[in-house]
Structures are given as C-alpha cells and as structure tokens.
Amino acid sequence: MRNTESLVSPVVEAWATYRTSSAADWPTRRLLRAKAGSRVSVVLPAHDEEATVGAIVSTIREHLMDRIPLVDELIVVDSRSTDRTAQVARAAGAEVVSQDAMTHGLPRLTGKGDALWAGLAAAEGDVVAFVDADLREFRPHFVTGLLGPLLTDPSVDFVKGFYHRPLIGTTGVEADGGGRVTELMARPMLNLFWPELAGFVQPLAGEYAGRREVLAQVPFVSGYGVETAMLIDLLELVGLDALAQVDLGERKHRHQDTAALGRMSAQIMLTVWSRLQRRGWASPDVLPTALLTQFRRGGSDTLPNLDREIVVSDVTVEERPPLAELRHRLPRRRVAAA
C-alpha cells in the first residue's frame, strides 16, 4: 500500500484548516451580540424519543432562551410517534408540530428526511439548526457551536457538527467506535465522487445548521440518505467555501444493530446513485433495486440448511422537492401534534 500522507488534496487541507472550529470558540454572549436582528430556530425531528427529548428541550429552553435569548423558536417535529414524545416535548417547553400536518396535501413520505423538511417548513428563523432527539447528556454547546460560524460570518451558509462517538459494547467502550456507516459507506463514496467533501469529519452527523433561504433551495431525501444528499446538493449550490464544520466534543446516543446499519447504508447508496445520475455519471435508464435481502438467525420462518430466515426490506429513497418550490402548498397555520 502506498504512503498516502502526502496525497491529501491541498483544497481539502486548506478548507479543513480554514473552515473548522470548536464549539468552545463560540461563547453564547458573543453570539448574542453577533445575532443582531436575526431570528434563530432549533428543530428536533423525533420519532418515539420520549426518553430523551424532554431533557434536550429543557436544556435549550433554560440556557438559550430563558437565560440568554439566543434561540427564538424551538420546534419538535413529531414524526408519527407511538409513545409520549409529543407530550413530553411540549411539557418541556417546545412547540410541537406534526409531520403529517405540515405536509398535508403532499404525497406521504416516511423517514427522518421528511421530518426535517416539515421542521424547516414550520420554522420561521433566518438560521435553522437541526438536532437529533436521541442524544444523552445534551449540552447547550451542541447548538451554540453550530450557530457560531453562521452568526459571525455572512459567507458561511451551512455548518456541520462532528464529535467523538463512543460505542458501548459487551467488552467495554470503544472511544470512536460509532460512525460505522460513515467509515464503511459514506466516506468512501464521497471520496470517490465528491472528493471536495473529504474534509468533513462526520458527513452523516445529525447536528447541523444553515441559513433558511439556502436550505429551502435543496431537496430533502426522505430516509437516511438525507445528510449525504444535503452535503452534495449544497456543495453544488453554494460551493465548498460556504460550508463549515464545528467540533462538538462527544456525542452519546443509542446505536443501531448491524442489520439496521445495512439498511441505512443501502439508502445512502441509492441516494448517491441518484446524484450520479443527475450529473450524468450514471446511466439515467438504470434503476437499481430498492429491495435489500438480509438474513436473521432463528425465527419462525427459518429455511432448511440455512438456520436463518430471509428478511427483505424496501429501502426506497424518495425526496421532497426544495421547500421554496412548495411553499404555496403548505398549510397557512401550523397544526400542533396531539
């Protein structure tokens, strides 16, 4: 294997140096001064997150709204939860909107990306920050770090978070064991086809923020390909120099099993394929299958000689068009989740 230390792209190296900062670089009161007349919205897409969403909302409400008025709007998008996510979030101080209410009259889509789109549609801020609702030990810097470059530098349109992701296993804790889909799927794909994005430490991170007018110009993939598509589409829309990343420290959340990671990876592959087609790098007439076959030990349908049952999942990737194209079709008033 060749020594690749000297083969880092000068563009990537320069960007990573110039456009990378730490959450500690952005103290709250400095951001409040820089905010001036801008409005800031924080959006949490949430599906069955009653165990964690309340603490996140309470932290943002206490530290970034009540103590220091940095955040003007805090929205939780209830993504068809079957638990008490909506009630817990509302009790903690968030405005709760229903994903289905915000997309009423449009085709029904599933997945995180559609909840994000609904949140953007509901938000009124000039800057919108997205935070996953399953984080544990949440701290205010997860928001302030994302807002820092946007509120202080008008040339920045989008900020991505990155962090250490400890993976808790049966034999102990692996400090950076999280992000398996990133290392095995997303990073290799981006390096192959969009090498300008190679400087992003965690391209699939669920914490990011952007200017609303810019986010409204890109489509949102309905499933787990949303972060991949967003980076690619924003690169083409505003260019690499308008993108930045911030070190948020350590992120603790629940981890998916290997089969779930396989389904996530399949959606990312389909998302990348769609972007390759749009650029003319893949045949527009070839439609890859969206059925993923996996095997599971045990179960009632175990096949002879396999000692496993076959599980087939539909990993179809759909998209909401850019919000700017559909604003006229959205409900005039938000409908709160029950």
Coordinates of C-alpha atoms in Angstrom, one line a residue:
M1 CA 0.0 0.0 0.0
R2 CA 1.3 3.5 -0.9
N3 CA 2.0 6.0 1.8
T4 CA -0.8 8.5 1.4
E5 CA 0.2 11.1 3.9
S6 CA 1.5 13.4 1.2
L7 CA -1.5 12.9 -1.1
V8 CA -4.1 14.9 0.8
S9 CA -5.8 17.4 -1.6
P10 CA -4.5 20.9 -1.0
V11 CA -8.1 22.1 -1.4
V12 CA -9.4 19.8 1.3
E13 CA -6.5 20.6 3.6
A14 CA -6.9 24.3 3.2
W15 CA -10.7 24.1 3.7
A16 CA -10.4 21.9 6.8
T17 CA -8.0 24.3 8.4
Y18 CA -9.9 27.5 7.5
R19 CA -13.5 26.3 8.0
T20 CA -13.1 24.1 11.1
S21 CA -13.7 25.4 14.6
S22 CA -14.6 24.2 18.0
A23 CA -17.8 24.8 20.0
A24 CA -15.6 26.5 22.6
D25 CA -14.8 29.2 20.1
W26 CA -18.3 30.5 20.2
P27 CA -19.4 31.7 23.7
T28 CA -23.1 32.4 24.0
R29 CA -22.9 36.1 24.7
R30 CA -20.6 36.7 21.7
L31 CA -23.2 35.0 19.5
L32 CA -26.0 37.1 21.1
R33 CA -24.2 40.3 20.1
A34 CA -23.5 39.0 16.6
K35 CA -27.1 37.8 16.2
A36 CA -28.3 41.4 15.9
G37 CA -31.8 41.3 14.4
S38 CA -31.6 37.7 13.0
R39 CA -34.0 35.0 14.2
V40 CA -32.8 31.6 15.2
S41 CA -34.9 28.4 15.1
V42 CA -33.9 25.0 16.5
V43 CA -35.7 21.9 15.1
L44 CA -35.7 18.4 16.6
P45 CA -37.1 15.6 14.4
A46 CA -38.4 13.0 16.8
H47 CA -39.9 9.5 16.4
D48 CA -40.5 7.7 19.7
E49 CA -38.0 9.7 21.7
E50 CA -39.9 10.3 24.9
A51 CA -36.9 9.1 26.9
T52 CA -34.5 11.8 25.7
V53 CA -36.4 14.6 24.0
G54 CA -37.5 16.3 27.3
A55 CA -34.0 16.8 28.6
I56 CA -32.8 18.3 25.3
V57 CA -35.7 20.7 25.1
S58 CA -35.4 21.7 28.7
T59 CA -31.7 22.4 28.3
I60 CA -32.2 24.6 25.2
R61 CA -35.1 26.4 26.8
E62 CA -33.3 27.1 30.1
H63 CA -29.8 28.1 28.7
L64 CA -30.5 29.5 25.3
M65 CA -34.0 31.0 25.6
D66 CA -34.7 32.0 29.2
R67 CA -31.3 32.9 30.5
I68 CA -29.9 34.3 27.2
P69 CA -32.3 34.9 24.3
L70 CA -30.2 33.4 21.6
V71 CA -32.8 30.9 20.3
D72 CA -36.1 32.4 19.3
E73 CA -38.0 29.3 18.3
L74 CA -37.8 25.7 19.5
I75 CA -39.7 23.1 17.5
V76 CA -40.1 19.4 17.9
V77 CA -41.5 17.6 14.8
D78 CA -43.5 14.6 16.0
S79 CA -42.7 12.0 13.3
R80 CA -45.7 9.6 13.8
S81 CA -44.5 8.6 17.3
T82 CA -46.4 5.9 19.1
D83 CA -45.2 6.9 22.6
R84 CA -45.5 10.2 24.6
T85 CA -42.8 12.1 22.6
A86 CA -45.2 15.0 21.8
Q87 CA -46.5 15.4 25.3
V88 CA -43.0 15.2 26.9
A89 CA -41.6 17.8 24.4
R90 CA -44.5 20.2 24.9
A91 CA -44.3 19.9 28.7
A92 CA -40.6 20.7 28.5
G93 CA -41.2 23.9 26.6
A94 CA -41.1 23.1 22.9
E95 CA -43.6 23.9 20.2
V96 CA -44.7 20.6 18.8
V97 CA -45.8 20.2 15.2
S98 CA -47.0 17.1 13.4
Q99 CA -45.0 15.9 10.4
D100 CA -48.2 14.9 8.7
A101 CA -49.9 18.2 9.4
M102 CA -47.0 20.2 7.9
T103 CA -47.0 18.1 4.8
H104 CA -50.8 17.9 4.4
G105 CA -51.9 17.7 0.8
L106 CA -48.5 16.4 -0.4
P107 CA -47.5 12.8 -1.0
R108 CA -47.0 10.9 2.2
L109 CA -43.3 10.1 2.7
T110 CA -41.6 8.3 5.6
G111 CA -38.3 8.7 7.4
K112 CA -36.1 11.3 9.1
G113 CA -35.6 13.4 6.0
D114 CA -39.3 14.2 5.7
A115 CA -39.5 15.2 9.3
L116 CA -36.6 17.6 8.8
W117 CA -38.4 19.1 5.8
A118 CA -41.5 19.5 7.8
G119 CA -39.5 21.2 10.5
L120 CA -37.9 23.6 8.0
A121 CA -41.4 24.4 6.7
A122 CA -42.6 25.1 10.3
A123 CA -39.6 27.2 11.3
E124 CA -39.5 31.0 10.9
G125 CA -35.9 31.7 11.8
D126 CA -33.3 33.2 9.4
V127 CA -31.0 30.5 10.7
V128 CA -32.2 27.0 11.4
A129 CA -30.3 24.4 13.5
F130 CA -31.3 20.7 13.5
V131 CA -30.5 18.5 16.5
D132 CA -31.3 14.8 16.8
A133 CA -33.7 14.0 19.6
D134 CA -32.0 10.8 20.9
L135 CA -28.9 12.5 22.4
R136 CA -28.0 11.8 26.0
E137 CA -26.1 14.2 28.3
F138 CA -27.0 17.0 25.9
R139 CA -25.3 20.4 26.5
P140 CA -26.1 23.9 25.1
H141 CA -22.8 23.9 23.1
F142 CA -24.4 21.4 20.6
V143 CA -26.5 24.4 19.5
T144 CA -24.1 27.3 20.0
G145 CA -21.3 25.6 18.2
L146 CA -23.5 25.2 15.1
L147 CA -24.7 28.8 15.2
G148 CA -21.2 30.3 15.7
P149 CA -19.9 30.5 12.1
L150 CA -23.4 31.4 10.7
L151 CA -24.0 34.3 13.1
T152 CA -20.5 35.8 12.8
D153 CA -19.6 35.2 9.1
P154 CA -22.0 36.0 6.3
S155 CA -20.0 34.0 3.9
V156 CA -20.9 30.7 5.7
D157 CA -24.2 29.2 4.7
F158 CA -24.1 25.8 6.3
V159 CA -22.4 24.2 9.4
K160 CA -21.9 20.6 10.1
G161 CA -21.1 19.2 13.6
F162 CA -18.6 16.5 14.3
Y163 CA -17.7 14.7 17.6
H164 CA -16.3 11.6 19.2
R165 CA -18.9 8.8 19.3
P166 CA -18.2 6.2 21.9
L167 CA -19.6 2.7 21.1
I168 CA -20.6 0.7 24.2
G169 CA -20.1 -3.0 23.6
T170 CA -20.2 -6.2 25.6
T171 CA -16.5 -6.0 26.2
G172 CA -16.2 -2.3 27.0
V173 CA -16.3 1.2 25.4
E174 CA -14.6 2.0 22.1
A175 CA -13.9 5.7 22.2
D176 CA -14.5 6.3 18.5
G177 CA -16.4 3.1 17.6
G178 CA -19.5 4.9 16.5
G179 CA -20.0 6.1 13.0
R180 CA -19.7 2.7 11.4
V181 CA -21.8 3.6 8.4
T182 CA -19.7 6.7 7.9
E183 CA -16.5 4.8 7.7
L184 CA -17.7 1.8 5.7
M185 CA -20.1 3.5 3.3
A186 CA -20.5 7.3 3.2
R187 CA -16.8 8.4 3.5
P188 CA -15.6 6.0 0.7
M189 CA -18.4 7.1 -1.6
L190 CA -17.9 10.8 -1.1
N191 CA -14.1 10.4 -1.6
L192 CA -14.7 8.6 -4.8
F193 CA -17.2 11.0 -6.4
W194 CA -17.1 14.3 -4.4
P195 CA -13.5 14.5 -3.1
E196 CA -14.1 18.1 -2.1
L197 CA -16.2 16.8 0.8
A198 CA -13.4 14.6 2.1
G199 CA -12.6 17.1 4.8
F200 CA -15.8 16.6 6.6
V201 CA -15.1 14.5 9.7
Q202 CA -18.6 13.2 10.0
P203 CA -20.7 13.7 6.9
L204 CA -23.6 11.8 8.4
A205 CA -23.8 13.8 11.6
G206 CA -27.3 14.7 12.7
E207 CA -26.4 18.1 14.1
Y208 CA -26.1 20.9 11.5
A209 CA -27.4 24.4 10.8
G210 CA -27.9 26.6 7.8
R211 CA -29.4 29.7 6.5
R212 CA -33.1 29.1 5.9
E213 CA -33.1 30.7 2.4
V214 CA -30.3 28.3 1.4
L215 CA -31.8 25.1 3.0
A216 CA -35.1 25.9 1.2
Q217 CA -33.4 25.5 -2.2
V218 CA -32.3 21.9 -1.8
P219 CA -34.5 18.7 -1.8
F220 CA -34.7 16.5 1.3
V221 CA -34.3 12.8 0.9
S222 CA -37.0 11.1 2.9
G223 CA -34.8 8.4 4.5
Y224 CA -31.3 8.0 5.9
G225 CA -29.7 9.4 2.8
V226 CA -30.8 12.9 3.8
E227 CA -27.4 14.1 5.2
T228 CA -25.5 12.7 2.3
A229 CA -27.8 14.3 -0.3
M230 CA -27.7 17.6 1.6
L231 CA -23.9 17.9 1.6
I232 CA -23.7 17.0 -2.1
D233 CA -26.5 19.4 -3.1
L234 CA -25.2 22.2 -1.0
L235 CA -21.7 21.8 -2.4
E236 CA -23.2 22.2 -5.9
L237 CA -25.5 25.1 -4.9
V238 CA -23.2 27.3 -2.8
G239 CA -19.7 25.8 -3.1
L240 CA -17.2 24.4 -0.6
D241 CA -16.2 27.7 0.9
A242 CA -19.7 28.4 2.1
L243 CA -19.7 25.1 4.2
A244 CA -18.0 24.7 7.6
Q245 CA -17.7 22.2 10.4
V246 CA -17.5 22.5 14.2
D247 CA -16.1 20.1 16.8
L248 CA -18.9 19.5 19.3
G249 CA -16.9 17.2 21.6
E250 CA -18.5 13.9 22.5
R251 CA -21.9 12.6 21.4
K252 CA -23.8 9.9 23.2
H253 CA -26.9 8.3 21.8
R254 CA -28.3 4.9 21.1
H255 CA -26.7 2.7 18.5
Q256 CA -28.4 0.7 15.8
D257 CA -27.8 -3.0 15.3
T258 CA -25.8 -4.3 12.3
A259 CA -28.9 -5.1 10.2
A260 CA -30.3 -1.6 10.7
L261 CA -26.9 -0.2 9.6
G262 CA -27.1 -2.3 6.5
R263 CA -30.5 -0.7 5.6
M264 CA -29.1 2.8 6.3
S265 CA -26.2 2.0 4.0
A266 CA -28.4 0.9 1.2
Q267 CA -30.4 4.1 1.3
I268 CA -27.1 6.1 1.2
M269 CA -26.1 4.1 -1.9
L270 CA -29.4 4.8 -3.6
T271 CA -29.0 8.5 -2.7
V272 CA -25.5 8.6 -4.2
W273 CA -26.8 6.9 -7.3
S274 CA -29.5 9.5 -7.8
R275 CA -26.9 12.3 -7.6
L276 CA -24.6 10.5 -10.0
Q277 CA -27.4 10.2 -12.5
R278 CA -28.2 13.9 -12.2
R279 CA -24.6 14.7 -13.0
G280 CA -24.6 12.3 -16.0
W281 CA -22.1 10.0 -14.2
A282 CA -24.5 7.1 -14.1
S283 CA -26.9 5.8 -16.7
P284 CA -30.3 7.5 -16.4
D285 CA -32.0 4.4 -17.7
V286 CA -30.7 2.1 -14.9
L287 CA -32.8 1.8 -11.8
P288 CA -31.1 -0.1 -9.0
T289 CA -33.3 -2.4 -7.0
A290 CA -34.6 -1.0 -3.7
L291 CA -35.2 -4.4 -2.1
L292 CA -32.5 -5.4 0.4
T293 CA -32.2 -9.1 1.3
Q294 CA -30.8 -9.8 4.8
F295 CA -30.6 -12.9 6.9
R296 CA -31.6 -13.4 10.5
R297 CA -30.9 -16.3 12.8
G298 CA -33.8 -18.1 14.3
G299 CA -37.4 -17.0 13.9
S300 CA -40.5 -18.9 12.8
D301 CA -39.6 -18.9 9.1
T302 CA -36.1 -20.4 9.3
L303 CA -35.2 -22.0 6.0
P304 CA -33.8 -25.6 5.8
N305 CA -30.0 -25.8 5.6
L306 CA -29.6 -22.1 6.4
D307 CA -30.6 -21.9 10.1
R308 CA -31.7 -18.4 9.2
E309 CA -34.8 -16.7 7.9
I310 CA -34.7 -14.3 4.9
V311 CA -35.7 -10.7 5.6
V312 CA -36.4 -8.4 2.7
S313 CA -36.7 -4.6 3.3
D314 CA -37.8 -1.9 1.0
V315 CA -35.1 0.8 1.2
T316 CA -36.6 3.1 -1.4
V317 CA -35.4 6.6 -1.3
E318 CA -37.9 9.4 -2.1
E319 CA -37.4 13.1 -1.9
R320 CA -39.3 16.3 -1.0
P321 CA -38.6 19.0 -3.6
P322 CA -37.0 22.1 -2.3
L323 CA -39.3 23.9 0.2
A324 CA -39.1 27.1 -1.9
E325 CA -40.9 25.3 -4.7
L326 CA -43.8 24.1 -2.5
R327 CA -44.3 27.0 0.0
H328 CA -47.6 28.0 -1.6
R329 CA -49.0 24.5 -1.0
L330 CA -48.2 24.3 2.7
P331 CA -50.9 25.0 5.4
R332 CA -51.1 28.6 6.4
R333 CA -51.2 27.7 10.1
R334 CA -49.3 25.0 11.9
V335 CA -51.3 22.2 13.4
A336 CA -49.9 21.1 16.7
A337 CA -49.3 17.4 17.3
A338 CA -51.8 15.8 19.7

